Coordinates of C-alpha atoms in Angstrom, one line a residue:
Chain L
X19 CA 0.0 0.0 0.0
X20 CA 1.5 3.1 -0.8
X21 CA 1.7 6.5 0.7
X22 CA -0.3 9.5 0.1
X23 CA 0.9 12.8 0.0
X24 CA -0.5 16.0 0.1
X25 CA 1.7 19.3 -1.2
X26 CA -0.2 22.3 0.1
X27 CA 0.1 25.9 1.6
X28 CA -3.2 27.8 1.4
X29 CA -1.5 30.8 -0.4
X30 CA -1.0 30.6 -4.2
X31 CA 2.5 31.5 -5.9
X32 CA 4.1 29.7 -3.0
X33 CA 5.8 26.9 -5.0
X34 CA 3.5 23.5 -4.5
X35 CA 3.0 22.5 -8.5
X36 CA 7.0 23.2 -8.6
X37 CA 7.5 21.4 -5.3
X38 CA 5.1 18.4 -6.2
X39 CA 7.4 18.1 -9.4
X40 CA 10.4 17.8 -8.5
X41 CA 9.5 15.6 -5.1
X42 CA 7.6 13.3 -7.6
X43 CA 10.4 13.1 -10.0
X44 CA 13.0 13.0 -7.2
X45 CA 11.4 10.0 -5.3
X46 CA 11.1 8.2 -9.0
X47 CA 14.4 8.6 -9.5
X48 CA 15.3 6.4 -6.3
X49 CA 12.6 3.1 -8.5
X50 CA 9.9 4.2 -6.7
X51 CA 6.9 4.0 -8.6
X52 CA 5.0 7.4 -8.2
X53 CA 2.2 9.6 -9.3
X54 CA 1.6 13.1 -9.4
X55 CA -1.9 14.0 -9.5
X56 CA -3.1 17.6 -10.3
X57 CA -6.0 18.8 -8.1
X58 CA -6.4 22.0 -9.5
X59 CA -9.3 21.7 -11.6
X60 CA -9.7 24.8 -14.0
X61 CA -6.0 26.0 -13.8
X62 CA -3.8 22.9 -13.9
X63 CA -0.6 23.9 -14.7
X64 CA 1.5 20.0 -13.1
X65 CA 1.1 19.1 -16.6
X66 CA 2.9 22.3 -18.2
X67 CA 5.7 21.7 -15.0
X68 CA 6.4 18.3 -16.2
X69 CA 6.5 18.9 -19.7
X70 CA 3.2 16.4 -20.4
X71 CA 0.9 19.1 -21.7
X72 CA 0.8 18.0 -25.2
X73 CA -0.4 14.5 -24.1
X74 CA -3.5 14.9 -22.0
X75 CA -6.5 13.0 -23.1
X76 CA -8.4 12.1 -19.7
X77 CA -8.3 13.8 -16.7
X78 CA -9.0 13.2 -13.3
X79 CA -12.5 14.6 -14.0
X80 CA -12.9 12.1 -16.4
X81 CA -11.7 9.4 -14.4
X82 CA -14.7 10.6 -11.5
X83 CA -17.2 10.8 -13.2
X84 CA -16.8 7.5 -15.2
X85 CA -16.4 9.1 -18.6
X86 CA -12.8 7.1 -18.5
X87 CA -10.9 4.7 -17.2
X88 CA -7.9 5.1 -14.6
X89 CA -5.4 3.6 -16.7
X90 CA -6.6 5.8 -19.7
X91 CA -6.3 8.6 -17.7
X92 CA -2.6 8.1 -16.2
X93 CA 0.5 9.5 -18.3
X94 CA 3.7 8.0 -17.8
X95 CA 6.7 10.6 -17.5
X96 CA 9.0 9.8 -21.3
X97 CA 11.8 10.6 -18.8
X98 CA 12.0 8.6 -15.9
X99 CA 9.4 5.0 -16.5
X100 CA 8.2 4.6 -12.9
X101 CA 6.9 8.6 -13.1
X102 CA 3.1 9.1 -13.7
X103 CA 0.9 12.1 -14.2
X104 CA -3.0 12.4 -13.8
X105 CA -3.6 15.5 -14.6
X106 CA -6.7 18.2 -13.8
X107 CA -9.3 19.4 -16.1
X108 CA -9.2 22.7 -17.1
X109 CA -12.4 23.2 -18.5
X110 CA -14.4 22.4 -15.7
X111 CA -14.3 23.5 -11.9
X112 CA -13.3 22.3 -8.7
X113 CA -17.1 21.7 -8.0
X114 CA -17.0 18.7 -10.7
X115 CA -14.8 16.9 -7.6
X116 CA -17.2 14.7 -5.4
X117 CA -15.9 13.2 -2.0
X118 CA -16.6 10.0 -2.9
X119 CA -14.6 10.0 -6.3
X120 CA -11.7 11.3 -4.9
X121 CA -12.1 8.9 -2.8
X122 CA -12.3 5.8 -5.4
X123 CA -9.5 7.6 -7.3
X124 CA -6.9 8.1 -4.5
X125 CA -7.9 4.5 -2.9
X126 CA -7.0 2.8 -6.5
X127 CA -3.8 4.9 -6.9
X128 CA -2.5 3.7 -4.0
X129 CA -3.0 -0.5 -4.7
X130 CA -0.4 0.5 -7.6
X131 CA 2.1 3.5 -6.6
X132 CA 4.4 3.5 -3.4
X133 CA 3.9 7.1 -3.4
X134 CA 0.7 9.1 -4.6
X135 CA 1.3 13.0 -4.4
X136 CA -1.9 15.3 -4.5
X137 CA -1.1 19.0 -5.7
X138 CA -3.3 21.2 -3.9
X139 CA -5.1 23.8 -5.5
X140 CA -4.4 27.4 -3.3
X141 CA -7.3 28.4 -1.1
X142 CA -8.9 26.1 1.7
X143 CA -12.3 25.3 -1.2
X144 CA -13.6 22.1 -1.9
X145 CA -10.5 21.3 -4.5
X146 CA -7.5 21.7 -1.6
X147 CA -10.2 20.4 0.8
X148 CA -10.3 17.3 -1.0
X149 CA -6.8 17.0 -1.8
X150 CA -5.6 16.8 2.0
X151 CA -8.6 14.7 2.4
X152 CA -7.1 11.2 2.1
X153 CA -3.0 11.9 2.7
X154 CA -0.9 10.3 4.9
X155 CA 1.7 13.0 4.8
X156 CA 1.2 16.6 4.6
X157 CA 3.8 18.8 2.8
X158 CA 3.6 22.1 4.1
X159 CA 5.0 24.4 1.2
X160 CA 5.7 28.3 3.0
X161 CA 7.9 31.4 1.5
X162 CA 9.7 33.0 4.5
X163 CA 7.1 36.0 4.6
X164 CA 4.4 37.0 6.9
X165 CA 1.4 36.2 4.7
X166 CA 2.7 32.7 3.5
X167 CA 3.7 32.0 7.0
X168 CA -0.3 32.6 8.3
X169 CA -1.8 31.1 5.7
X170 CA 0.4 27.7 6.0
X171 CA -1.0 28.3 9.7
X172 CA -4.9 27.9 8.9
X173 CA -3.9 25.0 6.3
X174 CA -2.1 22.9 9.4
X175 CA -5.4 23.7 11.4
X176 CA -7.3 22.0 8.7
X177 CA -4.9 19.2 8.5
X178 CA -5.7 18.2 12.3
X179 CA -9.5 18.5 11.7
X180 CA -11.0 17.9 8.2
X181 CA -9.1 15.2 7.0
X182 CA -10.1 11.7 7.1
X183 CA -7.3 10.7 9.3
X184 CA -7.6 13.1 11.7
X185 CA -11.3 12.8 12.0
X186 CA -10.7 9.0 13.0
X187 CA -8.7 10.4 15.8
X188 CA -4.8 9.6 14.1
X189 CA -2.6 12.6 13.4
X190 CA -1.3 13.1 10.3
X191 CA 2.2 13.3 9.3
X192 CA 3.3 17.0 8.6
X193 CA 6.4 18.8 6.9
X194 CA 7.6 22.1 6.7
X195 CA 9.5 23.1 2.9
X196 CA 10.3 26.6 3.2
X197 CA 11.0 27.4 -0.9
X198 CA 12.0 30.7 -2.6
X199 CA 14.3 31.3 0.0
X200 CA 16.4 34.3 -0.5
X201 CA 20.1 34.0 1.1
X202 CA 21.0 38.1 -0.4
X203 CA 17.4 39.3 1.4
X204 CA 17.8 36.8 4.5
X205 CA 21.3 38.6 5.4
X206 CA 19.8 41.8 4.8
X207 CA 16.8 41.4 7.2
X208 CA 14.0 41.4 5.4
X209 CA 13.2 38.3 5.3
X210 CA 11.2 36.0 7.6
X211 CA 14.2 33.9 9.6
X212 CA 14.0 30.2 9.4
X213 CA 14.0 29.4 13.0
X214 CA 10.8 32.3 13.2
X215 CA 8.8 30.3 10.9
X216 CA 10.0 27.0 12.4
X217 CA 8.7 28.7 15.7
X218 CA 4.9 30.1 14.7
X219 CA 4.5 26.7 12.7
X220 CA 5.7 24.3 14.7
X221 CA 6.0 21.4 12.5
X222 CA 9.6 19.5 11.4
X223 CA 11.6 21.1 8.4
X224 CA 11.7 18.5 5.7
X225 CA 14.2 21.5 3.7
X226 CA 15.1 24.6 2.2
X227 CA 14.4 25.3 -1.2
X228 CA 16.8 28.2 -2.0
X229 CA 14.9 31.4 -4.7
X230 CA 16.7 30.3 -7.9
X231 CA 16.8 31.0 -11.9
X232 CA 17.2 27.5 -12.4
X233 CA 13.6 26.6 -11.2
X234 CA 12.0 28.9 -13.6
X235 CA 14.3 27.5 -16.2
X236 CA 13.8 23.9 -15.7
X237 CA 9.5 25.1 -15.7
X238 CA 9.9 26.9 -19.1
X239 CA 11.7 23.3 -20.4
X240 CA 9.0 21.6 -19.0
X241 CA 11.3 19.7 -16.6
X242 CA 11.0 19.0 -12.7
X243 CA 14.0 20.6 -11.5
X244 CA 15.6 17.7 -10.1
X245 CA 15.3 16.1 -13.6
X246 CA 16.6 19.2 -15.1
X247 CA 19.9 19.6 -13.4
X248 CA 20.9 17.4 -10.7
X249 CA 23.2 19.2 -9.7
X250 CA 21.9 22.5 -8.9
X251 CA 21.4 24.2 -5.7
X252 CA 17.2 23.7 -5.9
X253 CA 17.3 20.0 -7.1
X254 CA 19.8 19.0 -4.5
X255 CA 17.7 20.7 -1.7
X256 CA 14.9 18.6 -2.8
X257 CA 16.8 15.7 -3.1
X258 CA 18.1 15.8 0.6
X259 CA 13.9 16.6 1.1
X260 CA 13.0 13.5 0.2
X261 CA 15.7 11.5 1.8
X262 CA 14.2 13.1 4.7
X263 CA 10.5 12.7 3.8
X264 CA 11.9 8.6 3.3
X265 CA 13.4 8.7 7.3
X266 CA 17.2 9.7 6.8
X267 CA 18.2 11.9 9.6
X268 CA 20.5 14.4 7.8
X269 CA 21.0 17.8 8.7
X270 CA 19.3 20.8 7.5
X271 CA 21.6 23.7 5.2
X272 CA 20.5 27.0 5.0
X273 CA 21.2 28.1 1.6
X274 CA 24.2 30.8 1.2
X275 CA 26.3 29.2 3.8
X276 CA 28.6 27.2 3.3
X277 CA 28.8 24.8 6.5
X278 CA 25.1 23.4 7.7
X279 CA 24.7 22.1 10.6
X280 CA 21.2 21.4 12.3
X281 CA 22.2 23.4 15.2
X282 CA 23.0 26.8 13.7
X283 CA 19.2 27.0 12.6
X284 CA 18.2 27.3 15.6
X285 CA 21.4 29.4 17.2
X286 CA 21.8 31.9 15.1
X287 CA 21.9 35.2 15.6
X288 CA 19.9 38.0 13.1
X289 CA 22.2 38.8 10.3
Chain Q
X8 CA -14.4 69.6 12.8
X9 CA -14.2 68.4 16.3
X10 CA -14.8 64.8 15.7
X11 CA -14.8 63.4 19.2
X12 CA -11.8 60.5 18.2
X13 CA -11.4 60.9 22.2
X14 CA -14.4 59.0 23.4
X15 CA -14.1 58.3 27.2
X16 CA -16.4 55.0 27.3
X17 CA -15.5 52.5 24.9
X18 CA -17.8 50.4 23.2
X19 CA -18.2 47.2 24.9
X20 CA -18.4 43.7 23.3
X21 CA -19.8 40.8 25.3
X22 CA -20.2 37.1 24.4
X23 CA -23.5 35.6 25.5
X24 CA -24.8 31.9 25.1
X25 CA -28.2 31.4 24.4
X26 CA -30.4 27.8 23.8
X27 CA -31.6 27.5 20.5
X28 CA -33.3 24.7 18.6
X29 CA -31.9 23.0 16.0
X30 CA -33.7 21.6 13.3
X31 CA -32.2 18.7 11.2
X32 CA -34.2 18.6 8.0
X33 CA -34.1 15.5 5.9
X34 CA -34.1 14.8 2.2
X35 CA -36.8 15.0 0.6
X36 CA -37.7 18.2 1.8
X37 CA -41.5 17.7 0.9
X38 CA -41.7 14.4 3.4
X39 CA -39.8 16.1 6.0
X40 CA -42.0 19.3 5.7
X41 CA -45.0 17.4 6.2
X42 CA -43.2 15.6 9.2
X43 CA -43.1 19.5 10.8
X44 CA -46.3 20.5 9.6
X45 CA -47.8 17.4 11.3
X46 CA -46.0 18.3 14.8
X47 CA -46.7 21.7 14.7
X48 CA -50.1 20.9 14.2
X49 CA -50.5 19.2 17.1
X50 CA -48.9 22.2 19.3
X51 CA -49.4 25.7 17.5
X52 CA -46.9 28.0 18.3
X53 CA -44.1 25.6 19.1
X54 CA -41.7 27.5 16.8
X55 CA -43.0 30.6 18.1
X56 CA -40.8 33.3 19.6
X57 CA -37.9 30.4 19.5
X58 CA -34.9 30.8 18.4
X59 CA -34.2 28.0 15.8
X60 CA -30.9 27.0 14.0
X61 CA -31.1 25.2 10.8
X62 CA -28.5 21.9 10.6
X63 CA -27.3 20.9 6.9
X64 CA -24.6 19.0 7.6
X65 CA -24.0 16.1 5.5
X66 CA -27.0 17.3 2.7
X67 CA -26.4 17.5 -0.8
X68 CA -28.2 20.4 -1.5
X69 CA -27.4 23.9 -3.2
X70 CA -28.1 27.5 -2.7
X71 CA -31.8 27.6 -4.2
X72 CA -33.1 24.8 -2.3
X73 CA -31.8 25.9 0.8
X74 CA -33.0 29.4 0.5
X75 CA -36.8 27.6 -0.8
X76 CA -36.2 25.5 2.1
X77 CA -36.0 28.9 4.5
X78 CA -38.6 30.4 2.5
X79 CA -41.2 27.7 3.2
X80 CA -40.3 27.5 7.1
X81 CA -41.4 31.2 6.7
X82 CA -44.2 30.3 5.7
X83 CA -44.6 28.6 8.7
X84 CA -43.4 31.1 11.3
X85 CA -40.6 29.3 11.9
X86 CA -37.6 31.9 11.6
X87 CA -34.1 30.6 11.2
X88 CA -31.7 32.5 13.2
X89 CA -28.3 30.8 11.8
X90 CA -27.3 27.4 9.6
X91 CA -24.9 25.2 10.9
X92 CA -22.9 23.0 8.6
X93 CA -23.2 24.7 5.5
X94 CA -21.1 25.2 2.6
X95 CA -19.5 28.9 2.3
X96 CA -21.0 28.8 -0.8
X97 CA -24.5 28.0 0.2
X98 CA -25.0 30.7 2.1
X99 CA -25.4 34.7 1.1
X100 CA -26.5 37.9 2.2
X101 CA -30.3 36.9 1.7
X102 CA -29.7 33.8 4.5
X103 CA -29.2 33.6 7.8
X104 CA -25.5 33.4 8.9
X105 CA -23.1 30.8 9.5
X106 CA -23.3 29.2 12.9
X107 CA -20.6 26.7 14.3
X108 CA -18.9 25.8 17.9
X109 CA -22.7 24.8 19.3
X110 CA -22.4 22.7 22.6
X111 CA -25.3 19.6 22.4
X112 CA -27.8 20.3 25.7
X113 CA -30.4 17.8 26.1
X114 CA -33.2 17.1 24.0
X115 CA -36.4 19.7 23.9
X116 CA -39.4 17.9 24.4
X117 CA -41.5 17.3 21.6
X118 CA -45.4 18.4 22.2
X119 CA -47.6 16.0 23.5
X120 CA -47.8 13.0 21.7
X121 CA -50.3 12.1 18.7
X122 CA -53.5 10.3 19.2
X123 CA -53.1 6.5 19.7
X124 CA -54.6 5.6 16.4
X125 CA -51.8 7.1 14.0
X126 CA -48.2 4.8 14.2
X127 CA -46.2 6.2 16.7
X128 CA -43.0 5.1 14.2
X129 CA -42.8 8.6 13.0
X130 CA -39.7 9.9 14.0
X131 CA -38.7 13.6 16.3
X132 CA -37.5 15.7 14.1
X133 CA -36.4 18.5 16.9
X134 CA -33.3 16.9 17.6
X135 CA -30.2 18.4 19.1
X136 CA -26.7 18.2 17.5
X137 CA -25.6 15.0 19.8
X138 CA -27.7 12.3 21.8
X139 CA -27.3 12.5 25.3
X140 CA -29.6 11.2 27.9
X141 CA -32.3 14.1 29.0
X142 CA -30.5 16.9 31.0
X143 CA -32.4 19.9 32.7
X144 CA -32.2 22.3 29.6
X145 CA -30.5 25.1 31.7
X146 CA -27.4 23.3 32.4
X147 CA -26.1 24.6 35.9
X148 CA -23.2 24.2 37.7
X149 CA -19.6 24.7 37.6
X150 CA -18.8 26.0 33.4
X151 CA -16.3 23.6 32.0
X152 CA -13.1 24.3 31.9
X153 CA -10.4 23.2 29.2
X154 CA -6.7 22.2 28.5
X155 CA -5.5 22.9 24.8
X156 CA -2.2 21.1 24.1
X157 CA -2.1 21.6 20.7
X158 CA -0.7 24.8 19.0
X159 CA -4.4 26.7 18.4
X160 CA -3.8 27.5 14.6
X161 CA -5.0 30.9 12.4
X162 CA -8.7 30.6 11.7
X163 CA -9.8 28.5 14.6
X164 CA -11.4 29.8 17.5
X165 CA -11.8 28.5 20.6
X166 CA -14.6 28.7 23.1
X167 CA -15.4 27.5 26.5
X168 CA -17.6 28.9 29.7
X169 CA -14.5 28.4 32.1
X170 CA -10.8 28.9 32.0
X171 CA -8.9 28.2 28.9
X172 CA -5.5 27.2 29.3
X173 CA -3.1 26.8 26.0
X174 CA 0.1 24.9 26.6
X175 CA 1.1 26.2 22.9
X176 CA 0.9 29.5 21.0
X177 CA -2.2 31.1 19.5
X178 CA -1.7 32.1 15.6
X179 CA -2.4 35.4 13.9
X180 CA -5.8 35.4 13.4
X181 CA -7.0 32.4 15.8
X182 CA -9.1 33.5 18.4
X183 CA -9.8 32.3 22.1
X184 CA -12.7 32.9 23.9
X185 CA -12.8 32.3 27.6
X186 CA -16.1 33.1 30.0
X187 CA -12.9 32.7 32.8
X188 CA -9.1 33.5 32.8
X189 CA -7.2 32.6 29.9
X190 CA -3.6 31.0 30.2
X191 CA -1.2 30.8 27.2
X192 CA 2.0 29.1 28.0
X193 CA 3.2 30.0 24.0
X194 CA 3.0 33.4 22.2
X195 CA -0.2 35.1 21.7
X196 CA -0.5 36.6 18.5
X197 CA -3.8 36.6 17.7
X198 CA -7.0 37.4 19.8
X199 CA -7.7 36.3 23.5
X200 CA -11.2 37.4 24.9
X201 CA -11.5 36.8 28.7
X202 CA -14.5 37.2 31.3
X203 CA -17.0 37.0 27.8
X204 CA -20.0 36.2 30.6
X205 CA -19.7 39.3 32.6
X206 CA -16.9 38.3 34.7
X207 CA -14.9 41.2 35.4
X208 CA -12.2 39.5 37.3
X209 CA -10.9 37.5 34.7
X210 CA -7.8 38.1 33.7
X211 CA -5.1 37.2 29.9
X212 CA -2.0 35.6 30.6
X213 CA 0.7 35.0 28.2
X214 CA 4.4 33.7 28.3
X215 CA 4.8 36.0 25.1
X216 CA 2.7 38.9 24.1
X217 CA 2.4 39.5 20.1
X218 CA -1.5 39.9 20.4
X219 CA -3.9 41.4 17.4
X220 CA -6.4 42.1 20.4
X221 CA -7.4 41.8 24.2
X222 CA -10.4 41.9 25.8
X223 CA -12.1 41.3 29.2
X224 CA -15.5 41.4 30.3
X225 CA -16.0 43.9 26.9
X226 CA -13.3 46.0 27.1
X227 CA -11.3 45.8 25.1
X228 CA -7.4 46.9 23.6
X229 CA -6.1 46.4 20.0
X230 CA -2.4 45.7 19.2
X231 CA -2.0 49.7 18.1
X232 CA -3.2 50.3 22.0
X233 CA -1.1 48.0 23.5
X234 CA 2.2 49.7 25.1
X235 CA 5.0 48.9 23.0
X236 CA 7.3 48.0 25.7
X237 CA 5.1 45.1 26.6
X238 CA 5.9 43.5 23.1
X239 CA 7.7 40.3 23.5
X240 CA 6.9 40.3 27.1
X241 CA 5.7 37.8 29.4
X242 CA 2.4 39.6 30.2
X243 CA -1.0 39.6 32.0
X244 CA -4.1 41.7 31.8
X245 CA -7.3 42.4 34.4
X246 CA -9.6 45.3 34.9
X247 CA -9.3 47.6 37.6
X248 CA -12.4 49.1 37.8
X249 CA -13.6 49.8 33.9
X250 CA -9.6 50.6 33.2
X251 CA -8.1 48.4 31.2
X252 CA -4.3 46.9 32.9
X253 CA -1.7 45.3 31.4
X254 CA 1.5 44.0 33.6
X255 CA 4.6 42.9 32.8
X256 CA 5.6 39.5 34.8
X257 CA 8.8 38.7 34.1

């Protein structure tokens, strides 16, 4: 039985399509067998991110409301063979989602994939309502800013009380990525610190995701970034992410410095 | 010219429980109706001068049915006073408003029962939110006090009769509401309303003060009020008199 994850943040512009990429593509790198699976019905965009635009036939749409199959529906990364996409609809809206599709949907996904991961529309509607609904783990995605930083706040809330696994009375799993970090605006103050958000969220920091030109390059290519360049700063960070999401204790670098060690996150002084 | 910005009583907000009625209607709407119609018919006036709560949750139904639904209990004289369990999207100016947080008291009696010959299999449809066994309606006593151990996140809000203690930090724009003293062991940063029943001697605590707003028994300060020196601070609040105090405790 796989795992289900959910990459969410309540704010929009935050990262999670980009995040859910290159996680997705990250952890299929490994041989795991993974799907992506775009929530947000009316404005997908996954598809565009992992460079699958040109072959959507079904959606997940489709796929609830019987018009097609699951398997038609699925599209298989050319890339990397164990990387799937079920992508959104983008002619209808989020409203076309019913609680018990989802359901059906997620439930069959995981028989097949070790790891299904739900992109979350932005808001706290029906569609990123639904996409927490059924996870196992919670991705967290926040930008270092005051307005990122409250919204991630009222998703967490949600986390402990709507989903399925916290009205059964378990706790579900739940990870901090701070992305778009900014080392030039963190020294110069006006930034949100890491150990701050750490502090008003208090959930574990799976990584840092440092503010890069290679993540908008590896979008325009149609490329998660960890397939795009393995060995840039952002697809590193996510690869040490996922190590973590998988149970490795490895410590935390803050991106611009050149040592990390877990302990200066929570030392440090201002810059 | 002389607005009066300067006003020397201060408007006062109180929190106030009252018991409501909460009707559960079923699908269809035209059985259930009849349902009503046939209780209220054996006890005009039932309704009347009641304050009654509508509960949707769980029914697939959209914004037009639910405002014919609230039409056609007007018809009836039953007013609805709030909806609980309802899609945002459901609701609108032309409803009644949004109602959550309601605390289950015991069931209201339904009217005296029907005449022997028609099947008594018909079911009460005054229900209230939980089953519990039949509880004097005013519940007296000593209010319930509660012990949050969970980090009280942006968005939720928090209520209870008694004291309210918080091991963990209230979030920008979470709000706790305490008929007693509230205790926050974490930061406050969002709102913290104490004494909400008319107890004056209430009093905010908090290891860290980042507050959006403070109140006590109605009075109330707002983060641009607060003293910036207490910022940061381990800090309490009470009345003294109608004057609104704030202490440091470190």
């Amino acid at each position: 039985m796989g795992k289900v994850i959910v990459v969410t943040s309540g704010k929009g512009g935050v990262g999670k399509t980009t995040s859910s990429a290159a996680l997705g593509a990250a952890l299929a790198q490994n041989g795991d067998k993974v799907v992506v699976v775009d929530f947000d019905v009316g404005l997908r965009n996954l598809d565009l991110i992992m460079g699958a635009e040109r072959r959507v036939v079904y959606d997940l749409v489709n796929v609830i409301q019987g018009e097609a199959k699951l398997t038609q529906a699925l599209i298989r990364d050319k890339r990397i063979e164990s990387l799937y996409l079920l992508p959104a609809s983008q002619t209808r809206d989020k409203d076309n989602l019913t609680a018990e599709g989802v359901e059906k949907v997620v439930g069959a996904l995981k028989t097949h994939f070790d790891w299904v991961i739900c992109d979350s529309p932005a808001g706290i509607e029906r569609g990123a309502t639904l996409a927490m609904r059924h996870a196992d783990i919670a991705i967290v995605v926040t930008n270092p800013e005051v307005s990122s930083v409250r919204d991630s706040d009222r998703i967490i809330g949600l986390l402990d009380s709507k989903t399925a696994k916290a009205e059964a009375g378990e706790r579900i799993e739940k990870h901090l990525l701070l992305t778009r970090y900014d080392p030039a605006r963190a020294e110069r103050g006006d930034m949100l610190k890491v150990d701050d958000v750490l502090e008003i969220l208090s959930i574990p920091l799976l990584g840092i995701i440092p503010e890069s030109m290679d993540v908008l390059r590896a979008s325009n290519i149609g490329s998660p970034v960890t397939l795009a360049d393995e060995r840039s700063a952002p697809a590193i960070a996510y690869f040490d992410a996922v190590r973590r999401l998988k149970g490795e204790s490895l410590p935390v670098t803050i991106p611009g410095e050149k040592r990390g060690f877990f302990g200066k996150i929570f030392g440090r002084k201002a810059a | 010219m002389t607005a009066v910005l300067t006003q020397p009583r201060p408007i006062r907000l109180k929190g106030r429980s009252y018991l409501a009625l909460t009707l559960t209607p079923e699908l269809p709407f035209e059985d259930w109706l009849v349902r009503l119609d046939d209780l209220a018919g054996r006890s005009a006036g039932f309704f009347l001068r009641r304050p009654v709560v509508l509960d949707v949750e769980g029914l697939e139904i959209d914004r037009a049915q639910l405002r014919d639904l609230v039409g056609k209990l007007g018809t009836r004289n039953v007013r609805i006073m709030g909806i609980e369990g309802a899609r945002p999207s459901m609701l609108g100016n032309d409803l009644p408003p949004a109602m959550s947080g309601g605390k289950a008291t015991g069931d209201i009696e339904e009217p005296a029962a029907a005449p022997a010959s028609e099947p008594p299999a018909a079911p009460a449809p005054v229900e209230s939110a939980a089953q519990m066994p039949a509880a004097p309606l005013p519940t007296t006593g000593a209010p319930t006090s509660i012990v949050v151990t969970q980090p009280v996140r942006s968005g939720q809000s928090i209520f209870t009769e008694g004291d309210i203690t918080i091991l963990g930090s209230v979030a920008s724009g979470a709000e706790v509401i305490a008929g007693g003293s509230i205790h926050i062991y974490g930061t406050l940063r969002g709102r913290a309303m104490a004494g909400t029943l008319g107890n004056a001697a209430a009093r905010i605590f908090c290891r860290k003060l980042e507050a959006e707003m403070v109140a006590i028994d109605g009075f109330y300060k707002t983060a641009e009020d607060l003293e910036p020196g207490l910022r940061g601070k381990p800090v309490q609040f009470w009345l003294d008199g109608e004057t609104f105090t704030a202490g440091s405790m470190a």
